[in-house]
mmCIF file with all atom_site columns, C-alpha atoms in Angstrom:
data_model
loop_
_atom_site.group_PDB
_atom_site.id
_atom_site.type_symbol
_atom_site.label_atom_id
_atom_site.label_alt_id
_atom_site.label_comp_id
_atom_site.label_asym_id
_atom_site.label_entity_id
_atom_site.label_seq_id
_atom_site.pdbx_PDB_ins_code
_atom_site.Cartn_x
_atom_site.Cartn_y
_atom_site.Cartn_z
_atom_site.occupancy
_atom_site.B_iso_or_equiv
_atom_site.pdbx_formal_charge
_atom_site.auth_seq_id
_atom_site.auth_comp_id
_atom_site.auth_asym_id
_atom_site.auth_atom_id
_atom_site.pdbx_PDB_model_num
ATOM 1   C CA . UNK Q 1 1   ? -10.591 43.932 5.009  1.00 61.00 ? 1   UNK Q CA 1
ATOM 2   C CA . UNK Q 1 2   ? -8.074  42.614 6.968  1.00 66.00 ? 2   UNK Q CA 1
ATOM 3   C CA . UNK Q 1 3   ? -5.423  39.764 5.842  1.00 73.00 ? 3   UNK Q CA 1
ATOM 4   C CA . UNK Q 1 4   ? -5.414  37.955 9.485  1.00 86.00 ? 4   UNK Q CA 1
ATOM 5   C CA . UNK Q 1 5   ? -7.734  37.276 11.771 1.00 94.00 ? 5   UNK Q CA 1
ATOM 6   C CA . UNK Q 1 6   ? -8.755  39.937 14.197 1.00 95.00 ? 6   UNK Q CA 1
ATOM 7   C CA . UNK Q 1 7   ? -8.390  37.692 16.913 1.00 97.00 ? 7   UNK Q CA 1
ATOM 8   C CA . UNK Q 1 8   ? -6.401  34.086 16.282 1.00 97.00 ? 8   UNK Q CA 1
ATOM 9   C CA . UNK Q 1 9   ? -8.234  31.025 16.707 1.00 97.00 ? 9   UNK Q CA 1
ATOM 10  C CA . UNK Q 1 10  ? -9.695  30.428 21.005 1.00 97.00 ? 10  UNK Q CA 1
ATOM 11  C CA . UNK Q 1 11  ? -7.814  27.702 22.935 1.00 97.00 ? 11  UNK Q CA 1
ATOM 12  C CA . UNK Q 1 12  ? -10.611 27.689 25.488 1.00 97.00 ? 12  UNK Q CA 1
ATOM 13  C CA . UNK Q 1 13  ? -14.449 27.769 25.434 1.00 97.00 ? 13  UNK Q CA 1
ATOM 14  C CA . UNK Q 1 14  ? -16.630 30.765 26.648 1.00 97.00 ? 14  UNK Q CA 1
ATOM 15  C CA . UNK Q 1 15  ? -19.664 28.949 28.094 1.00 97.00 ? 15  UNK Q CA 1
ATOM 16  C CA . UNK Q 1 16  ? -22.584 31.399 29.238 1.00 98.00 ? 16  UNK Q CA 1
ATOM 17  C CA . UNK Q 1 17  ? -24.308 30.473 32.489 1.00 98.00 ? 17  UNK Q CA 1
ATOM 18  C CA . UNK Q 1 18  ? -27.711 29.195 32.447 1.00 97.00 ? 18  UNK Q CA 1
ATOM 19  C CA . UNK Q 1 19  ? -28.643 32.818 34.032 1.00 98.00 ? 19  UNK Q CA 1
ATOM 20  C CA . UNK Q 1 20  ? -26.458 34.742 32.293 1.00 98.00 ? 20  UNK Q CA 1
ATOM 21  C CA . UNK Q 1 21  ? -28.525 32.900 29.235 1.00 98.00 ? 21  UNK Q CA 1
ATOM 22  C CA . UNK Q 1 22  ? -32.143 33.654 30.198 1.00 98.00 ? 22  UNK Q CA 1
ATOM 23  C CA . UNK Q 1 23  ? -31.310 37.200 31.202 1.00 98.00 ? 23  UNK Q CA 1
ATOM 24  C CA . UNK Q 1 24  ? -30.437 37.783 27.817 1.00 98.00 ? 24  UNK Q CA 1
ATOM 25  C CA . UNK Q 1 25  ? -33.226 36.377 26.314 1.00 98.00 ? 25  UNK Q CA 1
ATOM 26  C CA . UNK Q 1 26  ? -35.670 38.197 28.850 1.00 98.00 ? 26  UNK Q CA 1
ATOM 27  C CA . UNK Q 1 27  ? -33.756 40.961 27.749 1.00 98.00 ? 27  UNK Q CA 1
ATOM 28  C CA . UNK Q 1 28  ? -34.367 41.174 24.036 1.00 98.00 ? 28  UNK Q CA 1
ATOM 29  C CA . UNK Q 1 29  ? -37.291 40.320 24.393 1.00 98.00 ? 29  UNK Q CA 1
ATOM 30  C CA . UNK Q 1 30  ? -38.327 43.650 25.987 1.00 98.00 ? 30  UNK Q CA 1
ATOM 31  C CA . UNK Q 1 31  ? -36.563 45.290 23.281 1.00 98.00 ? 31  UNK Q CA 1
ATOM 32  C CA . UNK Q 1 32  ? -38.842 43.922 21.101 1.00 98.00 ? 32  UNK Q CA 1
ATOM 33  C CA . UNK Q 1 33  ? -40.301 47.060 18.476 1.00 97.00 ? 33  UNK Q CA 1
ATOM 34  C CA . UNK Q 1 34  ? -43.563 44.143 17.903 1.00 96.00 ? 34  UNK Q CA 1
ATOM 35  C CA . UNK Q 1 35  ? -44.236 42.413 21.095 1.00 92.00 ? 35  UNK Q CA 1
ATOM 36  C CA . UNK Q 1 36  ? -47.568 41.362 19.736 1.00 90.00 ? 36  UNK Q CA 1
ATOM 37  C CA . UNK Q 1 37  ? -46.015 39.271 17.134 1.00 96.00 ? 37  UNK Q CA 1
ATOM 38  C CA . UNK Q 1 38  ? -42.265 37.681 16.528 1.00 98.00 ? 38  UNK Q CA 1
ATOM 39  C CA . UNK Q 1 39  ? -39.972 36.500 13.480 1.00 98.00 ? 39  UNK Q CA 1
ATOM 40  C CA . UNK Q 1 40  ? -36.677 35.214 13.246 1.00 98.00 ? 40  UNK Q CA 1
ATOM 41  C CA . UNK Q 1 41  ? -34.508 35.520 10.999 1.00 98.00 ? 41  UNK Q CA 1
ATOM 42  C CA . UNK Q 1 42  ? -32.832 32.400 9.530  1.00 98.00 ? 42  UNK Q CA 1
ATOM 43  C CA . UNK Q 1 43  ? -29.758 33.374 7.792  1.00 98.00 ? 43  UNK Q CA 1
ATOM 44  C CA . UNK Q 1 44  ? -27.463 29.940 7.897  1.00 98.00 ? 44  UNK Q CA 1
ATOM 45  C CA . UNK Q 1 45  ? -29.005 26.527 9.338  1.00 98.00 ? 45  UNK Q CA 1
ATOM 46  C CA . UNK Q 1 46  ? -32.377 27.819 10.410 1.00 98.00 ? 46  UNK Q CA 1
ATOM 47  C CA . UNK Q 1 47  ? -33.242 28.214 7.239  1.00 98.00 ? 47  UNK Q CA 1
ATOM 48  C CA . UNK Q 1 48  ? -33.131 24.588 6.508  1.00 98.00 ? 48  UNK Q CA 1
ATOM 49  C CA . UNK Q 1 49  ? -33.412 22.842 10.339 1.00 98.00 ? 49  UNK Q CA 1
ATOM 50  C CA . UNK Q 1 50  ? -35.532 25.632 12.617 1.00 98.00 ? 50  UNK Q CA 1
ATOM 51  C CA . UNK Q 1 51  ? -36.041 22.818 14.756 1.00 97.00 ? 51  UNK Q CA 1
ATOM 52  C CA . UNK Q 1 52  ? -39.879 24.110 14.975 1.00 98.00 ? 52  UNK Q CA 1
ATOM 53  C CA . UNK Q 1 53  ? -43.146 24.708 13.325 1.00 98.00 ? 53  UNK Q CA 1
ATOM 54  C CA . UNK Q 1 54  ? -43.262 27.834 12.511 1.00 98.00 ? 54  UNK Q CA 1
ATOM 55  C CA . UNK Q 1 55  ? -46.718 29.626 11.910 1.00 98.00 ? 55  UNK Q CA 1
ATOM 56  C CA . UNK Q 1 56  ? -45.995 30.793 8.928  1.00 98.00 ? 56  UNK Q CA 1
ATOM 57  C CA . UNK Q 1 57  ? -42.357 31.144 7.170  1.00 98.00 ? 57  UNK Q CA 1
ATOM 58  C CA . UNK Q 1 58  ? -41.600 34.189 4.450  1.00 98.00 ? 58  UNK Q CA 1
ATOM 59  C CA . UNK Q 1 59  ? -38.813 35.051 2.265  1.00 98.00 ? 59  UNK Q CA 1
ATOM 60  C CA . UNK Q 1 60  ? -37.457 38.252 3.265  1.00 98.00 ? 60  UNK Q CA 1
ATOM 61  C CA . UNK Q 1 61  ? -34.836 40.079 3.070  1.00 98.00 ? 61  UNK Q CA 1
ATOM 62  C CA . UNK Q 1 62  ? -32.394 42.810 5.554  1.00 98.00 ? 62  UNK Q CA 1
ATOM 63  C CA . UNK Q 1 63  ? -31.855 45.771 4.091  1.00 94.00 ? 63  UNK Q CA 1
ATOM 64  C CA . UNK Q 1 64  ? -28.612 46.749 6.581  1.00 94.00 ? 64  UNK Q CA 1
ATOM 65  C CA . UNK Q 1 65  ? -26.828 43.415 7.562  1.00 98.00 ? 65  UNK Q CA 1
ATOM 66  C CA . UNK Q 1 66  ? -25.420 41.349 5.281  1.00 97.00 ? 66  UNK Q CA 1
ATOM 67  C CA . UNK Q 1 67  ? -24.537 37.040 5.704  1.00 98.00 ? 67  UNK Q CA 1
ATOM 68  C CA . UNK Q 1 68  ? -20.713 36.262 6.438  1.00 98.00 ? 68  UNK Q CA 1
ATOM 69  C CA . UNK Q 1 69  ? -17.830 33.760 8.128  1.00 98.00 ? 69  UNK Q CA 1
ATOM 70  C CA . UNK Q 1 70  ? -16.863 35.695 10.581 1.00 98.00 ? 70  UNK Q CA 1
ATOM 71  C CA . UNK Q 1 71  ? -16.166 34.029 13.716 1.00 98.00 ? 71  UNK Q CA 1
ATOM 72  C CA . UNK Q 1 72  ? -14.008 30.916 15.137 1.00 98.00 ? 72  UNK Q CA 1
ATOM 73  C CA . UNK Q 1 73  ? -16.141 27.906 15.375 1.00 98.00 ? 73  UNK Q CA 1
ATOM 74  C CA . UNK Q 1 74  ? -14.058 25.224 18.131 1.00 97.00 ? 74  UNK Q CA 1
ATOM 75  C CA . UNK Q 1 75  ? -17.095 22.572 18.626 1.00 95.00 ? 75  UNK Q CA 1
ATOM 76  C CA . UNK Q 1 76  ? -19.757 21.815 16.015 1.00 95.00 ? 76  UNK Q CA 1
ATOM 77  C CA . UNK Q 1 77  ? -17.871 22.399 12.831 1.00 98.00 ? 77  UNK Q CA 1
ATOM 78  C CA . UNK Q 1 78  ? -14.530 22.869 13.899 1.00 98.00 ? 78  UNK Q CA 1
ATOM 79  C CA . UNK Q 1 79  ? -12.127 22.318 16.888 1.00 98.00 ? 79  UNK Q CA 1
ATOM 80  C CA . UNK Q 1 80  ? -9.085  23.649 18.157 1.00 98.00 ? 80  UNK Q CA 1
ATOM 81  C CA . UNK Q 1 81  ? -7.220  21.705 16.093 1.00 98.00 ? 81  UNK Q CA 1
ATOM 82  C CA . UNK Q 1 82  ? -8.795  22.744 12.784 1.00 98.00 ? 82  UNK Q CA 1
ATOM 83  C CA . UNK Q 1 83  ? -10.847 25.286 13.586 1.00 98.00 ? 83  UNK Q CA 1
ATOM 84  C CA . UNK Q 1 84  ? -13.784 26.760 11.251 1.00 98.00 ? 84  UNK Q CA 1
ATOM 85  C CA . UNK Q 1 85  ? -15.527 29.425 10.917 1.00 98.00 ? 85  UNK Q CA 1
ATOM 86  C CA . UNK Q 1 86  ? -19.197 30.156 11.267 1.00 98.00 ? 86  UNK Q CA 1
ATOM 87  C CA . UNK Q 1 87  ? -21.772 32.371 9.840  1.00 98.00 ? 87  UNK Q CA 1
ATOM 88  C CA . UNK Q 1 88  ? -23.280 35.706 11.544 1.00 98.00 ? 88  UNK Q CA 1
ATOM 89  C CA . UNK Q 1 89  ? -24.639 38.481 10.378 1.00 98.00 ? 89  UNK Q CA 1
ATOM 90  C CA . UNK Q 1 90  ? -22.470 41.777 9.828  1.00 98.00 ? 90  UNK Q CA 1
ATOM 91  C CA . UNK Q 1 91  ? -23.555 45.380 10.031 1.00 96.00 ? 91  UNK Q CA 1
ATOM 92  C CA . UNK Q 1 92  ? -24.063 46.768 6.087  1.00 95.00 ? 92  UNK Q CA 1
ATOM 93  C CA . UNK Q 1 93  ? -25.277 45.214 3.202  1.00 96.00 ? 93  UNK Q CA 1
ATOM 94  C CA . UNK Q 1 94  ? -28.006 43.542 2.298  1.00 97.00 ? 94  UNK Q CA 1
ATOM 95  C CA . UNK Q 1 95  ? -28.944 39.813 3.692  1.00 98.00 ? 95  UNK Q CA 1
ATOM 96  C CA . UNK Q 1 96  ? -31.682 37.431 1.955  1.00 98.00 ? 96  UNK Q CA 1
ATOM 97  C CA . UNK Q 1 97  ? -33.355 34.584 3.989  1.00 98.00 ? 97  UNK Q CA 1
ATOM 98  C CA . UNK Q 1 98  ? -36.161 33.569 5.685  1.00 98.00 ? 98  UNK Q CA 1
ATOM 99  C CA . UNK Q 1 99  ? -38.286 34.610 8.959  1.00 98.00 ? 99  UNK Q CA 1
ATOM 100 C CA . UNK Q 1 100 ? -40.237 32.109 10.732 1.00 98.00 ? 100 UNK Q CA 1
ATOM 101 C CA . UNK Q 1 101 ? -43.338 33.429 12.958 1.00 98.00 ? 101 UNK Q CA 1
ATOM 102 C CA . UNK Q 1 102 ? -42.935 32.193 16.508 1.00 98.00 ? 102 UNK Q CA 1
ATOM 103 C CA . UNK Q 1 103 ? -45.833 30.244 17.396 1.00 98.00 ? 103 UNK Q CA 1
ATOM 104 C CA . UNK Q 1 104 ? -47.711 31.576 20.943 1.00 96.00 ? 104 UNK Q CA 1
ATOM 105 C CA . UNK Q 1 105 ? -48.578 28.055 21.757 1.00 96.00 ? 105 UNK Q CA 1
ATOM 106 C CA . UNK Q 1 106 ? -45.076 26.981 22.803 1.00 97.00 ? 106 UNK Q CA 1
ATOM 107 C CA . UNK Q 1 107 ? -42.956 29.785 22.403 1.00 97.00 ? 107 UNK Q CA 1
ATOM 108 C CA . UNK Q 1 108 ? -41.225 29.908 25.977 1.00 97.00 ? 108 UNK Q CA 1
ATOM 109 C CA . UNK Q 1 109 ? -39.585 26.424 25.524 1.00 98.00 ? 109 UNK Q CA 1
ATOM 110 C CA . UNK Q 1 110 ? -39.085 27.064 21.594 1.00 98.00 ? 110 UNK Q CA 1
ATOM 111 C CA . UNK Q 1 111 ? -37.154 30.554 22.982 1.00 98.00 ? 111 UNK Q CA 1
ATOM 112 C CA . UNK Q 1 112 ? -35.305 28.583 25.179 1.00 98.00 ? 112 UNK Q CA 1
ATOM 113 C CA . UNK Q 1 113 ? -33.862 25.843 22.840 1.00 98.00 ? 113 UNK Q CA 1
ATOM 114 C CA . UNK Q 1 114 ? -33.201 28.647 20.412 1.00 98.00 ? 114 UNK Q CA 1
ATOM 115 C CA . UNK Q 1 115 ? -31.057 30.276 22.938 1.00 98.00 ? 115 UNK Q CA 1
ATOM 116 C CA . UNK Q 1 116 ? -29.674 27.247 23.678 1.00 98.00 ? 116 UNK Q CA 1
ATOM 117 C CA . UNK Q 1 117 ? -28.652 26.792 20.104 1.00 97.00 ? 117 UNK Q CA 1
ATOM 118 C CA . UNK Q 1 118 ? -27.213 30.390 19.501 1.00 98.00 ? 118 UNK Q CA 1
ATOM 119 C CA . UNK Q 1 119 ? -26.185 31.997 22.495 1.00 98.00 ? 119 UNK Q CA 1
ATOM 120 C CA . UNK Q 1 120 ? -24.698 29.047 24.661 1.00 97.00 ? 120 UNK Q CA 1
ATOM 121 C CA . UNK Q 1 121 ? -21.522 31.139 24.859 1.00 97.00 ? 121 UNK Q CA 1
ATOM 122 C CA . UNK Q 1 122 ? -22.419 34.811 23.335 1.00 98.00 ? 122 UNK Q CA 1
ATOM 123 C CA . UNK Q 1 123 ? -20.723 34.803 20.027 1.00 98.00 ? 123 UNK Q CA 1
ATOM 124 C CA . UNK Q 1 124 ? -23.929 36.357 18.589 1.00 98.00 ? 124 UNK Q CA 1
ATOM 125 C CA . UNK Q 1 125 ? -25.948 39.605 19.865 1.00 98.00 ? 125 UNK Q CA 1
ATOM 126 C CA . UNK Q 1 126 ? -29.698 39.058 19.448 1.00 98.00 ? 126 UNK Q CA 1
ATOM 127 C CA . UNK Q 1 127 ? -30.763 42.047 17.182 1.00 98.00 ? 127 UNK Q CA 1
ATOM 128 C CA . UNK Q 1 128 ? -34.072 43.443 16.049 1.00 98.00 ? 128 UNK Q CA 1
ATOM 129 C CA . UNK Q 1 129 ? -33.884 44.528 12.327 1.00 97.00 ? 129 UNK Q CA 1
ATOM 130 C CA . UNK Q 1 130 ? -36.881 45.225 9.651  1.00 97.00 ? 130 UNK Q CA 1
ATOM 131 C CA . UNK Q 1 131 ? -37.327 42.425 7.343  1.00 98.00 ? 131 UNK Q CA 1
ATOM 132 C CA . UNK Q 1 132 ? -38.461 43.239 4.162  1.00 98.00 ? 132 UNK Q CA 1
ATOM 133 C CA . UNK Q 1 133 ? -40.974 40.653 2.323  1.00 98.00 ? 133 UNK Q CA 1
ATOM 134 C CA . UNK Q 1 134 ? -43.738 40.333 -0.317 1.00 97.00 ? 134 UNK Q CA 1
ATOM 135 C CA . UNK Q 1 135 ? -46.261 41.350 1.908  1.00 96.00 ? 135 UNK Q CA 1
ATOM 136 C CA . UNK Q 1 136 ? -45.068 43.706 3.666  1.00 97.00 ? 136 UNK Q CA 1
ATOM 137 C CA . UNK Q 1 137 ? -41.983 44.960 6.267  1.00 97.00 ? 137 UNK Q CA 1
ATOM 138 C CA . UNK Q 1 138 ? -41.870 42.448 9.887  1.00 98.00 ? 138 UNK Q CA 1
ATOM 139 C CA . UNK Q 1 139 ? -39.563 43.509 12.843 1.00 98.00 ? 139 UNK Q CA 1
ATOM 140 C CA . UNK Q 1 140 ? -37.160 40.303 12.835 1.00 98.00 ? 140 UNK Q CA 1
ATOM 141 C CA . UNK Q 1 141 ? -34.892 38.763 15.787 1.00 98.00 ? 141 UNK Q CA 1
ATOM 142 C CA . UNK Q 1 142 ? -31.512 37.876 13.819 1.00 98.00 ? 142 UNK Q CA 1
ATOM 143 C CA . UNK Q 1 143 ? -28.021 37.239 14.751 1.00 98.00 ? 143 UNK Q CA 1
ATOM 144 C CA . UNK Q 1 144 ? -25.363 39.944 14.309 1.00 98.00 ? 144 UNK Q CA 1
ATOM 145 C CA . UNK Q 1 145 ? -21.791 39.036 14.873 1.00 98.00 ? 145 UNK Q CA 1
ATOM 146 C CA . UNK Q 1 146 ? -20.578 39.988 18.747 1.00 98.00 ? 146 UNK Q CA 1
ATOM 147 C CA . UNK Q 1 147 ? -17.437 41.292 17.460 1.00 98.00 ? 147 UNK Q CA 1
ATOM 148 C CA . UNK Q 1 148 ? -16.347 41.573 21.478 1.00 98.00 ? 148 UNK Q CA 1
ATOM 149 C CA . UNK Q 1 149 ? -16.321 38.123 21.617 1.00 98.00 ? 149 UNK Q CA 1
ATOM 150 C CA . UNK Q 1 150 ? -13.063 36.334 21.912 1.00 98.00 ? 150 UNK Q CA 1
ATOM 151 C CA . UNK Q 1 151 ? -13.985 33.748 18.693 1.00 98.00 ? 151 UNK Q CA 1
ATOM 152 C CA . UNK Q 1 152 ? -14.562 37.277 16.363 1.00 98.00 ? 152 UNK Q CA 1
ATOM 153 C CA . UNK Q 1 153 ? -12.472 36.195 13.669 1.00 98.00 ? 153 UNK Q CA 1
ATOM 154 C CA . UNK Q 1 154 ? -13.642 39.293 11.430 1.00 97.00 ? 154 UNK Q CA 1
ATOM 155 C CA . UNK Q 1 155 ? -14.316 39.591 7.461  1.00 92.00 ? 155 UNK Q CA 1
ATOM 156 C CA . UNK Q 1 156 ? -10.900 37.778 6.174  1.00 96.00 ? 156 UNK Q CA 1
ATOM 157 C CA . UNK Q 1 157 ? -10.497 37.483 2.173  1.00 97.00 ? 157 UNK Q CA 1
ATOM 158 C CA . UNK Q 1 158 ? -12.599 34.987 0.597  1.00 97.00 ? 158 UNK Q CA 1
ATOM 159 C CA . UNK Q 1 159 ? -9.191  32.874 -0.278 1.00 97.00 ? 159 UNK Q CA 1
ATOM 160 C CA . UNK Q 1 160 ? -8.306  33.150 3.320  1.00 97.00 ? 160 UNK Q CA 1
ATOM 161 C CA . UNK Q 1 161 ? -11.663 31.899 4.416  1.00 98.00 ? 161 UNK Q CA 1
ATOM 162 C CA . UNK Q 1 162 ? -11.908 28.840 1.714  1.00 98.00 ? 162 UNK Q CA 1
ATOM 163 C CA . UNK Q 1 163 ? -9.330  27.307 2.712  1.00 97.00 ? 163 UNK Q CA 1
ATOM 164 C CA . UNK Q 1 164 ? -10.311 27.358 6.471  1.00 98.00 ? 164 UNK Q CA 1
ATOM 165 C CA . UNK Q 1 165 ? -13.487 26.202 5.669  1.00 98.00 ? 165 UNK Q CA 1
ATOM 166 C CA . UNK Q 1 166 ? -11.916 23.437 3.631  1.00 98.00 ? 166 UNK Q CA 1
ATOM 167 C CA . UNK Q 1 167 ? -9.725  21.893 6.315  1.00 98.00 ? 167 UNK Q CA 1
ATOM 168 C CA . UNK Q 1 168 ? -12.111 22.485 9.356  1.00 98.00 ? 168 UNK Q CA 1
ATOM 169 C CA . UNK Q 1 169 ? -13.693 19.762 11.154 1.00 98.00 ? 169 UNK Q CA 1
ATOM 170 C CA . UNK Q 1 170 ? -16.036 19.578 14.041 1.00 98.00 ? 170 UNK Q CA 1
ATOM 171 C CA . UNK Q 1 171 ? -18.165 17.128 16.289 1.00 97.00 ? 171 UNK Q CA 1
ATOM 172 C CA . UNK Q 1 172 ? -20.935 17.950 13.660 1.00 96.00 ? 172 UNK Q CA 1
ATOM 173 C CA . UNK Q 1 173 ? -18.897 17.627 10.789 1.00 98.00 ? 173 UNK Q CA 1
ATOM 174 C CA . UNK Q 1 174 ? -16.975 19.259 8.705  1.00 98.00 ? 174 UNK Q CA 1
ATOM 175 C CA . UNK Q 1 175 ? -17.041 23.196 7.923  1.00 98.00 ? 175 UNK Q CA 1
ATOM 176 C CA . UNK Q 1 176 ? -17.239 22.930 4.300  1.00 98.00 ? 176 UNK Q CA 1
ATOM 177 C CA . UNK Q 1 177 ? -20.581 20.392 4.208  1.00 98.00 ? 177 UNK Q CA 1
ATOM 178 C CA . UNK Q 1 178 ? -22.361 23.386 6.451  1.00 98.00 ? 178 UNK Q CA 1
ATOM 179 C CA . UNK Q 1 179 ? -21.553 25.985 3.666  1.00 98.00 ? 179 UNK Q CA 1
ATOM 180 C CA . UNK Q 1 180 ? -22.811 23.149 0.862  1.00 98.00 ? 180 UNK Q CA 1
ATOM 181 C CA . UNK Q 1 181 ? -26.057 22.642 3.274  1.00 98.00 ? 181 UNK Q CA 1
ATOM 182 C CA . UNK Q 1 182 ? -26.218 26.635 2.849  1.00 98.00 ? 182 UNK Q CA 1
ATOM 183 C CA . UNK Q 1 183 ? -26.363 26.457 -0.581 1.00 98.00 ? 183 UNK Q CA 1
ATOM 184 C CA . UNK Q 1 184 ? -28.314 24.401 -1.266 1.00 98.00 ? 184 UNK Q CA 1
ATOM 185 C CA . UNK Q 1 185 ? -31.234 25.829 1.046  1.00 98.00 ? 185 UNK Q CA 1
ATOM 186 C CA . UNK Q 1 186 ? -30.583 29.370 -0.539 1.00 98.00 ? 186 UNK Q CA 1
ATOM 187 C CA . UNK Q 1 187 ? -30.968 27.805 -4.015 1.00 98.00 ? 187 UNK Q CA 1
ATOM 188 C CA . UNK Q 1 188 ? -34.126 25.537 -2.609 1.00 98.00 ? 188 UNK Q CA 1
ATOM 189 C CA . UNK Q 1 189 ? -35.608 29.176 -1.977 1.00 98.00 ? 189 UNK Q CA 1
ATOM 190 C CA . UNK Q 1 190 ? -34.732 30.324 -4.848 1.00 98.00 ? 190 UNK Q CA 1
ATOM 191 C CA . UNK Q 1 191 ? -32.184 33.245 -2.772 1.00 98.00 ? 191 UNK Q CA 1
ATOM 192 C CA . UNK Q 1 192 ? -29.087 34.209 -5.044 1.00 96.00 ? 192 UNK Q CA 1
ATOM 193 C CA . UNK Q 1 193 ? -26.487 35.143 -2.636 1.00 98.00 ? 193 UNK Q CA 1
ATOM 194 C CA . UNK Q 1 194 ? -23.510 35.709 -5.217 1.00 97.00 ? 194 UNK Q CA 1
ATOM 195 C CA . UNK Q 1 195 ? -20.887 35.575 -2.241 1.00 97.00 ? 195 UNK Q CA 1
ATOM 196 C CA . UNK Q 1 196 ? -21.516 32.454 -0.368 1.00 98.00 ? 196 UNK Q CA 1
ATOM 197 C CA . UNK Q 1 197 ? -21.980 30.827 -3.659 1.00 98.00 ? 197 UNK Q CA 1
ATOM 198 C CA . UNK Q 1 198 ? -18.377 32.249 -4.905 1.00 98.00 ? 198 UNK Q CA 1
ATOM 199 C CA . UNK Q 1 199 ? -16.904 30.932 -1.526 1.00 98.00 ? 199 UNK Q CA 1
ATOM 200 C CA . UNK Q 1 200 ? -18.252 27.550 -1.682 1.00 98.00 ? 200 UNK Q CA 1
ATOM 201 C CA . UNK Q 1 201 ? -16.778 27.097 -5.488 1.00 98.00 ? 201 UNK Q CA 1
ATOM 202 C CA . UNK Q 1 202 ? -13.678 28.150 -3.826 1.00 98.00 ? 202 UNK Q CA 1
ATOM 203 C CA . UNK Q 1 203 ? -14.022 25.572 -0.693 1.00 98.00 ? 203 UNK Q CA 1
ATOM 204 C CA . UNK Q 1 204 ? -14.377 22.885 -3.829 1.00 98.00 ? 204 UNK Q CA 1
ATOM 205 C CA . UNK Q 1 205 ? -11.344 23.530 -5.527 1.00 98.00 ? 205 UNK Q CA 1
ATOM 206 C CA . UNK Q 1 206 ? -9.861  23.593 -2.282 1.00 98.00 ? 206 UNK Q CA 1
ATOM 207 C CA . UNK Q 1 207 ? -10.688 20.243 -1.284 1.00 97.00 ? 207 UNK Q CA 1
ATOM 208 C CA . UNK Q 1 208 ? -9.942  18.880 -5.051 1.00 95.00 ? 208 UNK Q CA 1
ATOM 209 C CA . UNK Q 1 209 ? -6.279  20.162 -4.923 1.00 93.00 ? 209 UNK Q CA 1
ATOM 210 C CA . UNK Q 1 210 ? -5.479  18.112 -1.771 1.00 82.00 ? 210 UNK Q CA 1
ATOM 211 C CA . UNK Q 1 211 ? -7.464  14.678 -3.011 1.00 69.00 ? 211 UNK Q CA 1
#
């Protein structure tokens, strides 16, 4: 694990064209092992604000990614002033959250905002991994970490990490209430993620040593 960031924080934004966008999406799409049915995989804020019904909604978990801070953030929780970081999934591990079913009725505009939402400017690469739940194994669309991308920050040390969190602040707010939103949807579901919860106690004492 590297000490400093793979790549230091952007002074520009990468913004995808609205082509560039829809190709991608058209693109994973056909990749898709299910076509018949699709899941997402809410690992950070979908799991509390999907921003749609889902037809049904399961815990579940990745056996071969695992839930980390691992790129730049410069717009909704940080800026290039204080810049944050924000979550992705990485390669390895293990990852517990929830997949949402993708209703039919609906699902090219629900695609679209989604895209919107993730891959305005390609910091993620849409990626279809087997979810594992109660009731049996889903193929899931989640968002691994494009670590091409010029706002790849990479896995820094958890000390490292806290204390950008703690002083990063965006036009959505500040880093550090995303990570406490986090939490508190993991622990809503009943998901022990041992990690995030060790970097958010570290975020606190952070932010109590400079009040």
């Amino acid at each position: 694990m590297p000490d400093e960031p793979i790549n230091p924080p952007p002074t520009s934004f990468v913004e995808w064209p609205d082509e560039m966008r829809v190709e991608n999406l058209r693109d994973t799409l056909a990749a898709s092992p299910d076509p018949d049915t699709l899941w997402v995989f809410g690992a950070g804020s979908l799991i509390w604000d999907p921003r749609f019904d889902p037809d049904e909604t399961r815990i579940a978990t990745l056996a071969d990614h695992r839930r980390a801070f691992s790129f730049w953030t410069i717009r909704a929780r940080g800026s290039f002033e204080r810049p944050g970081l924000g979550l992705a999934l990485e390669p390895g591990g293990t990852c517990e959250g929830v997949v949402f079913r993708v209703p039919e009725a609906g699902r090219e505009g629900i695609l679209d905002a989604l895209w919107r939402r993730e891959m305005s400017g390609g910091v993620y690469v849409p990626t279809w991994a087997q979810a594992h739940t109660e009731t049996g194994k889903v193929w899931a669309l989640g968002f691994v970490a494009n670590r091409g991308h010029q706002n790849y920050a990479g896995q820094l040390p958890v000390e490292i990490s806290a204390r950008i969190i703690a002083t990063a602040l965006g036009t959505r707010g500040t880093c550090h209430e995303y990570l406490s939103l986090l939490v508190d949807a993991l622990e809503d579901h009943g998901i022990e993620d041992h990690e995030t919860f060790d970097l958010h106690q570290r975020v606190q004492r952070e932010l109590k040593a400079v009040t």
